Amino acid sequence: KGKRILLFFFKVDCSYCLMQLANLNKIKEKMPEKLEIIVISESNRKRTEEFEKARNLTFPILIDDKDIFKSKYGGGVVPALYLINEEMEIRYRKAGFWSIDLNEKTIKEFLKSDKIQIKK
C-alpha cells in the first residue's frame, strides 16, 4: 500500500508470457523508481526457480502457491497485467499479449495520474 504497482501473472511455458517478461524488464529499466513491479508465477516452484536462474530479470519472481490469481483476481488467461494505485484499487487490467509501446504509454499515463480509463 502507498505505491503504484504493476502486478503481472504468468506461466513459464507460455511464449506470450516470456515476451511480456522481456517487455517488463525494459519498462523497469526506464522507470525504476516510480513503479513497483511484482511478478507472480502460476507454474510450480521447481520450474519457476529453474526459469528464474536462466534469465537476467531486474525483478524477483514470486510463486502463486496460495492461488491468489484465482481467489483475488478472478483467474483467467495469462499473461495478465494489473495496474494498482496507492489505495490498492485496480485501475487497469490486460490479459494476453500486448506491445511494449502500449504498455509504456498506459503505464506512463497511470504514473502521471490515477485518472486513466479503468479497463477490466
PDB file of C-alpha atoms in Angstrom:
ATOM      1  CA  LYS A   1       0.000   0.000   0.000  1.00  0.00           C
ATOM      2  CA  GLY A   2       1.225   3.518  -0.723  1.00  0.00           C
ATOM      3  CA  LYS A   3       2.944   2.687  -4.029  1.00  0.00           C
ATOM      4  CA  ARG A   4       1.826   2.328  -7.606  1.00  0.00           C
ATOM      5  CA  ILE A   5       2.104  -1.312  -8.569  1.00  0.00           C
ATOM      6  CA  LEU A   6       2.348  -3.268 -11.779  1.00  0.00           C
ATOM      7  CA  LEU A   7       1.238  -6.807 -10.945  1.00  0.00           C
ATOM      8  CA  PHE A   8       1.977  -9.496 -13.542  1.00  0.00           C
ATOM      9  CA  PHE A   9       0.865 -13.153 -13.538  1.00  0.00           C
ATOM     10  CA  PHE A  10       2.483 -15.652 -15.938  1.00  0.00           C
ATOM     11  CA  LYS A  11       3.425 -19.303 -16.591  1.00  0.00           C
ATOM     12  CA  VAL A  12       6.947 -20.379 -17.532  1.00  0.00           C
ATOM     13  CA  ASP A  13       5.753 -22.425 -20.519  1.00  0.00           C
ATOM     14  CA  CYS A  14       3.726 -19.565 -22.044  1.00  0.00           C
ATOM     15  CA  SER A  15       5.525 -17.959 -25.008  1.00  0.00           C
ATOM     16  CA  TYR A  16       3.459 -14.750 -24.777  1.00  0.00           C
ATOM     17  CA  CYS A  17       4.344 -14.531 -21.092  1.00  0.00           C
ATOM     18  CA  LEU A  18       8.058 -14.734 -21.900  1.00  0.00           C
ATOM     19  CA  MET A  19       7.774 -11.880 -24.405  1.00  0.00           C
ATOM     20  CA  GLN A  20       5.920  -9.799 -21.837  1.00  0.00           C
ATOM     21  CA  LEU A  21       8.561 -10.502 -19.176  1.00  0.00           C
ATOM     22  CA  ALA A  22      11.198  -9.113 -21.551  1.00  0.00           C
ATOM     23  CA  ASN A  23       8.992  -6.039 -22.051  1.00  0.00           C
ATOM     24  CA  LEU A  24       8.614  -5.622 -18.285  1.00  0.00           C
ATOM     25  CA  ASN A  25      12.394  -5.789 -17.913  1.00  0.00           C
ATOM     26  CA  LYS A  26      12.701  -2.854 -20.354  1.00  0.00           C
ATOM     27  CA  ILE A  27       9.969  -0.912 -18.559  1.00  0.00           C
ATOM     28  CA  LYS A  28      11.655  -1.478 -15.182  1.00  0.00           C
ATOM     29  CA  GLU A  29      14.937  -0.132 -16.587  1.00  0.00           C
ATOM     30  CA  LYS A  30      13.168   3.024 -17.820  1.00  0.00           C
ATOM     31  CA  MET A  31      11.048   3.635 -14.695  1.00  0.00           C
ATOM     32  CA  PRO A  32      12.971   2.122 -11.779  1.00  0.00           C
ATOM     33  CA  GLU A  33      11.850   4.489  -9.014  1.00  0.00           C
ATOM     34  CA  LYS A  34       8.275   5.177  -9.995  1.00  0.00           C
ATOM     35  CA  LEU A  35       6.734   1.740 -10.195  1.00  0.00           C
ATOM     36  CA  GLU A  36       6.835  -1.369  -8.050  1.00  0.00           C
ATOM     37  CA  ILE A  37       6.775  -4.423 -10.332  1.00  0.00           C
ATOM     38  CA  ILE A  38       5.506  -7.642  -8.771  1.00  0.00           C
ATOM     39  CA  VAL A  39       5.746 -10.766 -10.926  1.00  0.00           C
ATOM     40  CA  ILE A  40       3.948 -13.935  -9.866  1.00  0.00           C
ATOM     41  CA  SER A  41       4.364 -17.345 -11.476  1.00  0.00           C
ATOM     42  CA  GLU A  42       1.435 -19.701 -11.901  1.00  0.00           C
ATOM     43  CA  SER A  43       3.912 -22.555 -12.521  1.00  0.00           C
ATOM     44  CA  ASN A  44       5.258 -24.829  -9.795  1.00  0.00           C
ATOM     45  CA  ARG A  45       8.180 -23.806  -7.582  1.00  0.00           C
ATOM     46  CA  LYS A  46      10.815 -26.046  -9.194  1.00  0.00           C
ATOM     47  CA  ARG A  47      10.048 -24.955 -12.773  1.00  0.00           C
ATOM     48  CA  THR A  48       9.854 -21.301 -11.714  1.00  0.00           C
ATOM     49  CA  GLU A  49      13.197 -21.392  -9.895  1.00  0.00           C
ATOM     50  CA  GLU A  50      14.891 -23.044 -12.895  1.00  0.00           C
ATOM     51  CA  PHE A  51      13.318 -20.440 -15.173  1.00  0.00           C
ATOM     52  CA  GLU A  52      14.440 -17.531 -12.977  1.00  0.00           C
ATOM     53  CA  LYS A  53      18.037 -18.791 -12.811  1.00  0.00           C
ATOM     54  CA  ALA A  54      18.202 -18.941 -16.623  1.00  0.00           C
ATOM     55  CA  ARG A  55      17.003 -15.334 -17.076  1.00  0.00           C
ATOM     56  CA  ASN A  56      18.510 -11.941 -16.339  1.00  0.00           C
ATOM     57  CA  LEU A  57      15.451 -10.214 -14.907  1.00  0.00           C
ATOM     58  CA  THR A  58      15.508  -6.958 -12.932  1.00  0.00           C
ATOM     59  CA  PHE A  59      12.803  -8.090 -10.509  1.00  0.00           C
ATOM     60  CA  PRO A  60      12.161 -11.183  -8.369  1.00  0.00           C
ATOM     61  CA  ILE A  61       9.542 -13.787  -9.249  1.00  0.00           C
ATOM     62  CA  LEU A  62       7.075 -14.910  -6.608  1.00  0.00           C
ATOM     63  CA  ILE A  63       5.156 -18.189  -6.783  1.00  0.00           C
ATOM     64  CA  ASP A  64       1.376 -18.302  -6.513  1.00  0.00           C
ATOM     65  CA  ASP A  65       1.174 -21.301  -4.203  1.00  0.00           C
ATOM     66  CA  LYS A  66      -1.919 -19.826  -2.473  1.00  0.00           C
ATOM     67  CA  ASP A  67      -3.991 -19.381  -5.673  1.00  0.00           C
ATOM     68  CA  ILE A  68      -4.052 -15.575  -5.340  1.00  0.00           C
ATOM     69  CA  PHE A  69      -4.649 -15.179  -9.080  1.00  0.00           C
ATOM     70  CA  LYS A  70      -7.869 -17.207  -8.868  1.00  0.00           C
ATOM     71  CA  SER A  71      -9.130 -16.105  -5.461  1.00  0.00           C
ATOM     72  CA  LYS A  72      -8.330 -12.367  -5.551  1.00  0.00           C
ATOM     73  CA  TYR A  73      -8.123 -11.546  -9.269  1.00  0.00           C
ATOM     74  CA  GLY A  74     -10.618 -13.960 -10.821  1.00  0.00           C
ATOM     75  CA  GLY A  75      -8.021 -16.117 -12.587  1.00  0.00           C
ATOM     76  CA  GLY A  76      -8.266 -16.489 -16.326  1.00  0.00           C
ATOM     77  CA  VAL A  77      -5.756 -16.056 -19.128  1.00  0.00           C
ATOM     78  CA  VAL A  78      -2.040 -15.411 -18.638  1.00  0.00           C
ATOM     79  CA  PRO A  79      -0.160 -13.252 -19.137  1.00  0.00           C
ATOM     80  CA  ALA A  80      -2.269 -10.918 -17.012  1.00  0.00           C
ATOM     81  CA  LEU A  81      -1.199  -7.408 -16.062  1.00  0.00           C
ATOM     82  CA  TYR A  82      -2.801  -5.193 -13.417  1.00  0.00           C
ATOM     83  CA  LEU A  83      -2.028  -1.561 -12.575  1.00  0.00           C
ATOM     84  CA  ILE A  84      -2.912  -0.847  -8.958  1.00  0.00           C
ATOM     85  CA  ASN A  85      -2.947   2.584  -7.316  1.00  0.00           C
ATOM     86  CA  GLU A  86      -1.761   3.585  -3.834  1.00  0.00           C
ATOM     87  CA  GLU A  87      -5.145   2.700  -2.334  1.00  0.00           C
ATOM     88  CA  MET A  88      -4.860  -0.845  -3.745  1.00  0.00           C
ATOM     89  CA  GLU A  89      -7.543  -0.237  -6.386  1.00  0.00           C
ATOM     90  CA  ILE A  90      -7.163  -1.949  -9.743  1.00  0.00           C
ATOM     91  CA  ARG A  91      -7.075   0.835 -12.332  1.00  0.00           C
ATOM     92  CA  TYR A  92      -6.211  -1.247 -15.409  1.00  0.00           C
ATOM     93  CA  ARG A  93      -6.231  -4.901 -16.369  1.00  0.00           C
ATOM     94  CA  LYS A  94      -4.962  -6.544 -19.548  1.00  0.00           C
ATOM     95  CA  ALA A  95      -4.834 -10.246 -20.364  1.00  0.00           C
ATOM     96  CA  GLY A  96      -2.937 -11.805 -23.242  1.00  0.00           C
ATOM     97  CA  PHE A  97      -0.121 -10.337 -25.310  1.00  0.00           C
ATOM     98  CA  TRP A  98       0.275  -6.606 -25.931  1.00  0.00           C
ATOM     99  CA  SER A  99       3.002  -4.426 -27.413  1.00  0.00           C
ATOM    100  CA  ILE A 100       5.659  -2.723 -25.318  1.00  0.00           C
ATOM    101  CA  ASP A 101       4.601   0.636 -26.800  1.00  0.00           C
ATOM    102  CA  LEU A 102       1.068   0.177 -25.491  1.00  0.00           C
ATOM    103  CA  ASN A 103       2.454  -0.861 -22.116  1.00  0.00           C
ATOM    104  CA  GLU A 104       4.725   2.150 -21.826  1.00  0.00           C
ATOM    105  CA  LYS A 105       2.023   4.593 -22.918  1.00  0.00           C
ATOM    106  CA  THR A 106      -0.524   3.161 -20.476  1.00  0.00           C
ATOM    107  CA  ILE A 107       1.962   2.930 -17.617  1.00  0.00           C
ATOM    108  CA  LYS A 108       3.225   6.487 -18.130  1.00  0.00           C
ATOM    109  CA  GLU A 109      -0.373   7.694 -18.123  1.00  0.00           C
ATOM    110  CA  PHE A 110      -1.026   5.711 -14.927  1.00  0.00           C
ATOM    111  CA  LEU A 111       2.070   7.136 -13.212  1.00  0.00           C
ATOM    112  CA  LYS A 112       1.140  10.730 -14.151  1.00  0.00           C
ATOM    113  CA  SER A 113      -2.427  10.491 -12.974  1.00  0.00           C
ATOM    114  CA  ASP A 114      -4.743   7.962 -11.434  1.00  0.00           C
ATOM    115  CA  LYS A 115      -7.363   9.152 -13.890  1.00  0.00           C
ATOM    116  CA  ILE A 116      -6.611   6.656 -16.659  1.00  0.00           C
ATOM    117  CA  GLN A 117      -9.648   4.954 -18.047  1.00  0.00           C
ATOM    118  CA  ILE A 118     -10.266   1.878 -15.962  1.00  0.00           C
ATOM    119  CA  LYS A 119     -10.067  -1.212 -18.151  1.00  0.00           C
ATOM    120  CA  LYS A 120     -11.025  -4.584 -16.741  1.00  0.00           C
TER     121      LYS A 120
END
